[in-house]
C-alpha positions as YAML, in Angstrom:
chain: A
units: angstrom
residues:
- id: 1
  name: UNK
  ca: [0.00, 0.00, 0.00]
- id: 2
  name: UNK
  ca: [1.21, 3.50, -1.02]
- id: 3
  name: UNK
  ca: [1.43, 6.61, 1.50]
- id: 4
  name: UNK
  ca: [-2.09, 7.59, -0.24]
- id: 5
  name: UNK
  ca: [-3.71, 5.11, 0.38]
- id: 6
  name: UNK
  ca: [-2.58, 4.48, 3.60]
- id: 7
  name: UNK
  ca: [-3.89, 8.70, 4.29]
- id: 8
  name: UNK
  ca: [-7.00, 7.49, 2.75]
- id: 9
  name: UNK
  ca: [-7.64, 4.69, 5.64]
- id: 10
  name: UNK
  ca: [-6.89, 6.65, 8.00]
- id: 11
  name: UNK
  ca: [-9.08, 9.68, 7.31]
- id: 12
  name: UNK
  ca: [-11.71, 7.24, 7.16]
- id: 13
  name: UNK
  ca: [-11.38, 5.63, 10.47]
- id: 14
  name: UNK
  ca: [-10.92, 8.93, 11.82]
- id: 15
  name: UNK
  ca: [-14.70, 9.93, 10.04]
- id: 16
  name: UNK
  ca: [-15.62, 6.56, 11.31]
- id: 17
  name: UNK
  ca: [-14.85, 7.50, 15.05]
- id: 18
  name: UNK
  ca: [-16.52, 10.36, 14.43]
- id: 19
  name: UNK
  ca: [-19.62, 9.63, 13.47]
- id: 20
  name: UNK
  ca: [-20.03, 6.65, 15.92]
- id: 21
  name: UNK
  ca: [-18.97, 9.08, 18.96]
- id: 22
  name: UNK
  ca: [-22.51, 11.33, 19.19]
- id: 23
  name: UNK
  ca: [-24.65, 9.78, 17.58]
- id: 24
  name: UNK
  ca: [-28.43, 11.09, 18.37]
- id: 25
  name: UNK
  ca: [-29.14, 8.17, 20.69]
- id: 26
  name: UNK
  ca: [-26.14, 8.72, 22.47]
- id: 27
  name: UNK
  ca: [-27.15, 12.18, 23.27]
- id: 28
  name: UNK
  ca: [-30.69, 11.59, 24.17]
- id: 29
  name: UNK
  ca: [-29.59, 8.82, 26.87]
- id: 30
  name: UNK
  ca: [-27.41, 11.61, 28.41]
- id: 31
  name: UNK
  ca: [-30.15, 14.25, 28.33]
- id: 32
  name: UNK
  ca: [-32.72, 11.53, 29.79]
- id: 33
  name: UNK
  ca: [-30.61, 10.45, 32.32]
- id: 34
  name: UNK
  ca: [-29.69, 14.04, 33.27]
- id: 35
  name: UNK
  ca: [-33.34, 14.95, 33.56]
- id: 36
  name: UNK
  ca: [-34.28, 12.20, 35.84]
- id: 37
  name: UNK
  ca: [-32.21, 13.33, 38.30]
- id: 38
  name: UNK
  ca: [-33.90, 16.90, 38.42]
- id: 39
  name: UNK
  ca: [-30.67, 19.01, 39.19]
- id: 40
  name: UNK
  ca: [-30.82, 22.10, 37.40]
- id: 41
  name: UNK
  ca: [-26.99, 23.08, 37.54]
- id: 42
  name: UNK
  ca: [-26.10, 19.82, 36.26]
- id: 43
  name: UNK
  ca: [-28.49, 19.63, 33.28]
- id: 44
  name: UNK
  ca: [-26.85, 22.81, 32.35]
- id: 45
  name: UNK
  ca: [-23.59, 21.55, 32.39]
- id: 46
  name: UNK
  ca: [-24.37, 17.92, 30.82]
- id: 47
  name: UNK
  ca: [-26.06, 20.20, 27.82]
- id: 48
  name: UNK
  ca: [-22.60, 22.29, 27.74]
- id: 49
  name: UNK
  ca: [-20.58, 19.36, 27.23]
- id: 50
  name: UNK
  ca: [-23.07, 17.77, 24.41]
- id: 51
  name: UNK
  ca: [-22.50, 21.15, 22.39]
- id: 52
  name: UNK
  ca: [-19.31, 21.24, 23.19]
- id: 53
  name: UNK
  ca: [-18.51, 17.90, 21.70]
- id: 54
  name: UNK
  ca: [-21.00, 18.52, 18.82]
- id: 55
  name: UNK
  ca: [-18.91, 21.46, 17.94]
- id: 56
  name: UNK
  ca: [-15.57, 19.42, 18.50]
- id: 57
  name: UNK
  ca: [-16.93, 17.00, 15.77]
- id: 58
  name: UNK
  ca: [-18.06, 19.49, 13.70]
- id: 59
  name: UNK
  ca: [-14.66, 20.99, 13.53]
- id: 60
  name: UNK
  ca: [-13.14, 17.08, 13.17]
- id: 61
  name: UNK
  ca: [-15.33, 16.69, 10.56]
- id: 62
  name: UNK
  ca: [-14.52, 19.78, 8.70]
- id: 63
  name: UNK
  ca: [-10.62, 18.97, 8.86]
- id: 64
  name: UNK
  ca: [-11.07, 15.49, 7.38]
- id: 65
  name: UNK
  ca: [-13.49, 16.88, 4.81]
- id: 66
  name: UNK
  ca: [-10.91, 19.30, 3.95]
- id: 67
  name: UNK
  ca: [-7.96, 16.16, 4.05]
- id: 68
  name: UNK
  ca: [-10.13, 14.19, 1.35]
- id: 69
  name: UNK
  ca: [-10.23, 17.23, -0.63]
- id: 70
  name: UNK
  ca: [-6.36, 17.62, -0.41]
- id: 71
  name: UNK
  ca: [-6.12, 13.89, -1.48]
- id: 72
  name: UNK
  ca: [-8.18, 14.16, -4.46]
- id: 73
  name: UNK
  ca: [-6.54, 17.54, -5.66]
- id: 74
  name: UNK
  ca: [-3.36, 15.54, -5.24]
- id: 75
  name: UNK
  ca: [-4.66, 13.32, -7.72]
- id: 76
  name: UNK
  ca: [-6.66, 15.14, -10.09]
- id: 77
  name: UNK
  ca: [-4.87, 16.81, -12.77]
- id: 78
  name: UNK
  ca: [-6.24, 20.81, -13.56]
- id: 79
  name: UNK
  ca: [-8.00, 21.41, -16.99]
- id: 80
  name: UNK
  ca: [-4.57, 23.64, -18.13]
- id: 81
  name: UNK
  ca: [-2.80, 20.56, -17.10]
- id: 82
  name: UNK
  ca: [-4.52, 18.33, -18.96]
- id: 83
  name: UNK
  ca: [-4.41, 20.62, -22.58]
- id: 84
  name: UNK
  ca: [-0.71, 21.30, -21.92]
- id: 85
  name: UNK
  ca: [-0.12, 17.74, -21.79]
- id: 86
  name: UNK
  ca: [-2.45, 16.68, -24.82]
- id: 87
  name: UNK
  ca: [-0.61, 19.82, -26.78]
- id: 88
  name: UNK
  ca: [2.84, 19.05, -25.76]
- id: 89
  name: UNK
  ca: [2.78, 15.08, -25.72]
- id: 90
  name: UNK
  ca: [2.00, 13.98, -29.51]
- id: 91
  name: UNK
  ca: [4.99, 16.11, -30.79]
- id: 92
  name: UNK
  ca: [7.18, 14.54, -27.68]
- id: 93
  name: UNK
  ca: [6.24, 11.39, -28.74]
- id: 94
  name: UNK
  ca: [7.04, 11.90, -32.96]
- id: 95
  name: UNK
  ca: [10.27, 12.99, -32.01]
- id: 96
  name: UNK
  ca: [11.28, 10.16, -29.74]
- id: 97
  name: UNK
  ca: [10.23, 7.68, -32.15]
- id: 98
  name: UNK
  ca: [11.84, 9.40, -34.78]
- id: 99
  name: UNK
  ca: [15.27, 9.48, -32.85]
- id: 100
  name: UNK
  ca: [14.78, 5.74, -31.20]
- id: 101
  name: UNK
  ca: [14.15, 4.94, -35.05]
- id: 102
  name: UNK
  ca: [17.54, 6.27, -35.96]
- id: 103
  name: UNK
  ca: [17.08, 8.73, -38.43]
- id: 104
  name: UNK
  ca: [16.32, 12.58, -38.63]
- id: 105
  name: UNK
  ca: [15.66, 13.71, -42.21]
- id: 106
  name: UNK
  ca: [13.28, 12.13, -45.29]
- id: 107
  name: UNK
  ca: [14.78, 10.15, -47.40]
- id: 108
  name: UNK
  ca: [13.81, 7.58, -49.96]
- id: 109
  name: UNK
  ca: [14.80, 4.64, -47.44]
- id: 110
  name: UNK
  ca: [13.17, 5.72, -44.36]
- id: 111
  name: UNK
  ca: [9.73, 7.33, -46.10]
- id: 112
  name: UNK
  ca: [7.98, 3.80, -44.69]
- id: 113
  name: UNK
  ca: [9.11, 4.51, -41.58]
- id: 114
  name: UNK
  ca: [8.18, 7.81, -41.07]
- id: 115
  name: UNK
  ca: [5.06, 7.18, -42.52]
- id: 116
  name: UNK
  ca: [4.08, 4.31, -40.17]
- id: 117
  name: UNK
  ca: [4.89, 6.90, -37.42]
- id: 118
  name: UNK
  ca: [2.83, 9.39, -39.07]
- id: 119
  name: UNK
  ca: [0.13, 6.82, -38.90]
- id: 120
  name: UNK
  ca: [0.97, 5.78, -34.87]
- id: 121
  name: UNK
  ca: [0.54, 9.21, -34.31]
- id: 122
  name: UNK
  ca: [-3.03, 9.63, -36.00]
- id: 123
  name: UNK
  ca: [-4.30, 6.93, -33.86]
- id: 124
  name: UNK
  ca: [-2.58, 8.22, -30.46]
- id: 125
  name: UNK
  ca: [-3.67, 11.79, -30.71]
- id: 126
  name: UNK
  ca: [-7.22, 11.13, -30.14]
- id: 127
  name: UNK
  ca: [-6.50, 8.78, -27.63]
- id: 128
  name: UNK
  ca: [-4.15, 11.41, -26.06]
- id: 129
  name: UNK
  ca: [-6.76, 13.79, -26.29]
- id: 130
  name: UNK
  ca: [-8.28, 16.82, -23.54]
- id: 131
  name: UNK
  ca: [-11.56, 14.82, -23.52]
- id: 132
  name: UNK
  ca: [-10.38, 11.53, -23.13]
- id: 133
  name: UNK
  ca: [-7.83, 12.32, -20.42]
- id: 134
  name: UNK
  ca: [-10.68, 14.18, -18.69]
- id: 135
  name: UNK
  ca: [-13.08, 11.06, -19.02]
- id: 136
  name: UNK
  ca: [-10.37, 8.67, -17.77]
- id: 137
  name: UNK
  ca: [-10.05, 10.73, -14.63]
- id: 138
  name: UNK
  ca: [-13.72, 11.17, -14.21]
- id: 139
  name: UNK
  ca: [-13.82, 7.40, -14.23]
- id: 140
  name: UNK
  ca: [-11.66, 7.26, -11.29]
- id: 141
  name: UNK
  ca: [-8.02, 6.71, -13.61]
- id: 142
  name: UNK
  ca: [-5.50, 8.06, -11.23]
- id: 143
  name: UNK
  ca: [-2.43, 9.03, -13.89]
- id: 144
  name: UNK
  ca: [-0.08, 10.25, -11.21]
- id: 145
  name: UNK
  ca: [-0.15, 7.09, -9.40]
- id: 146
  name: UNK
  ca: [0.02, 4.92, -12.65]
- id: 147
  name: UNK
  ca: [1.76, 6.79, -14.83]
- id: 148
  name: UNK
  ca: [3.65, 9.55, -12.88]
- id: 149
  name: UNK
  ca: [4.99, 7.23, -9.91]
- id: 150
  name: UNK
  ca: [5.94, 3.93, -12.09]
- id: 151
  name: UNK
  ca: [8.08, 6.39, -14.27]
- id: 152
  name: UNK
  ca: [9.60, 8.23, -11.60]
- id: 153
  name: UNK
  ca: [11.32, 5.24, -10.06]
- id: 154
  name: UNK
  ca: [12.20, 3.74, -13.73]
- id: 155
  name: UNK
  ca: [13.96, 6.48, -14.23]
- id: 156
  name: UNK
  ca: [15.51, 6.90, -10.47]
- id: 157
  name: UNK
  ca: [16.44, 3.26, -11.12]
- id: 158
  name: UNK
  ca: [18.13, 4.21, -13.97]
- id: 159
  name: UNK
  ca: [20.39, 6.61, -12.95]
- id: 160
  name: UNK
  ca: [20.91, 4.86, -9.47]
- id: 161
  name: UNK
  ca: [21.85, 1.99, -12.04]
- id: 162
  name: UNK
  ca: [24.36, 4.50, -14.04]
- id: 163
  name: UNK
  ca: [26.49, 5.84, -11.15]
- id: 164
  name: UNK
  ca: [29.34, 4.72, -9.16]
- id: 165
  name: UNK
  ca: [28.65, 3.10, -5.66]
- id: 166
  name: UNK
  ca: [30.71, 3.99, -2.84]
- id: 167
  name: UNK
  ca: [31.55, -0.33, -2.72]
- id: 168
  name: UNK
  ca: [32.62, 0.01, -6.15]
- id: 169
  name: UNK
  ca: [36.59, -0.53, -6.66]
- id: 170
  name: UNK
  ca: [38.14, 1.73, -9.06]
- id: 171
  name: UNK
  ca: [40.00, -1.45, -10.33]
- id: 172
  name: UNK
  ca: [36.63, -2.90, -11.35]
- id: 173
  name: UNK
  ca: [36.05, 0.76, -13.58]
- id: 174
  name: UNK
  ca: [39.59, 1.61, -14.57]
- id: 175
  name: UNK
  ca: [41.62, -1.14, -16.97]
- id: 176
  name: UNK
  ca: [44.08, -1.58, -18.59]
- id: 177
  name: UNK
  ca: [42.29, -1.50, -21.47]
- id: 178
  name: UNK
  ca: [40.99, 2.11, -20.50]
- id: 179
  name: UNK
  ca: [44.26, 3.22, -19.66]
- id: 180
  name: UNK
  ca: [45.42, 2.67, -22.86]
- id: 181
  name: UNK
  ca: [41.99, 4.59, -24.63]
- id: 182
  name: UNK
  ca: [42.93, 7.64, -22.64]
- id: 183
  name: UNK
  ca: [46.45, 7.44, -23.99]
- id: 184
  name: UNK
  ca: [45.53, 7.32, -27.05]
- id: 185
  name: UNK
  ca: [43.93, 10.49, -28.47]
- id: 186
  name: UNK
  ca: [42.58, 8.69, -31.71]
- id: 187
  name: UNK
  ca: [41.28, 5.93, -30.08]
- id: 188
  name: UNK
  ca: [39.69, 8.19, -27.40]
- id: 189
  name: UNK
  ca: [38.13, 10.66, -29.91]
- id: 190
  name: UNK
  ca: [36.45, 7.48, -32.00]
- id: 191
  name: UNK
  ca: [35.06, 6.39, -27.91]
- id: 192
  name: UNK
  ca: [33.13, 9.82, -27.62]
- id: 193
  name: UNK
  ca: [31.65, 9.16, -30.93]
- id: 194
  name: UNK
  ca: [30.87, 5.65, -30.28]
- id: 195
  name: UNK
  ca: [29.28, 6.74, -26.82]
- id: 196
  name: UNK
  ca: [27.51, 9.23, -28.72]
- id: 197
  name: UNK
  ca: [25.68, 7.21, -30.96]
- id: 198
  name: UNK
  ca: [24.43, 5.04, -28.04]
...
């Protein structure tokens, strides 16, 4: 279970509590037993501590009304959100597959390429459209948590996965074999541009 979730459960036990601490029977047993015994001053103060208690869970209620609502802004993703991703993510998307294809520029060779992305992007862009990312999240799709949170630790795996640990022996990085590429200015030049291509 995610911290959300977990905040979720919570607030609702806490509404829970709540809800089960005054209930209307619970106050007219106090009031019927306080009026049986016929003591003004008492009565008064019995009737005190039912308002005041009332107003406590008013005010209890109130802040986990207003901790759902923080939850579910968390989640929800604003209107300008949603059109600057639909605007921004179709042209994101021909690009990458453009570059993880290979190639920048027409040519003869890669025209049925390009033209199968052309036609990958004709079917995504209605599917990455306002309207349909607005439905989705109507229906209860939560994007940051499937989309937003999955990629977030791909990605902090990655890099975790790209740098040096502090158990890592300099041995294991540094060869011979990379001793001699740094010697070598050719052979070190024709590295970068390997590396670059990668």
């Amino acid at each position: 279970m995610n911290n959300l979730e977990n905040q979720a459960i919570l607030l609702g036990a806490k509404l829970t509590e709540i809800a089960i601490r005054n209930t209307t029977e619970t106050i007219i047993n106090k009031v019927s037993a306080v009026k049986a015994k016929k003591d003004d001053k008492e009565t008064i103060n019995v009737l005190e501590e039912i308002i005041n208690d009332l107003i406590k869970d008013k005010n209890d209620l109130v802040q986990v009304s207003r901790a759902y609502e923080e939850e579910f802004i968390m989640r929800k993703i604003s209107e300008d959100d949603l059109v600057y991703i639909t605007e921004n993510l179709i042209p994101v998307l021909n690009e990458l597959f453009i570059t993880l294809m290979g190639f920048k520029t027409i040519d003869d060779e890669n025209t049925l390429k390009i033209e199968e992305i052309q036609s990958l992007m004709k079917i995504l862009h209605p599917i990455l459209s306002t309207e349909t990312l607005k439905i989705l999240q109507l229906l209860g799709f939560d994007f940051k948590s499937a989309i937003g949170e999955p990629l977030t630790e791909l990605l902090r795996n990655l890099i975790l996965s790209k740098t040096i640990s502090n158990n890592t022996n300099m041995t294991e990085i540094i060869t011979p074999e990379v001793v001699e590429l740094l010697k070598n200015k050719s052979a070190f030049d024709n590295f970068i541009k390997f590396t670059k291509g990668l």
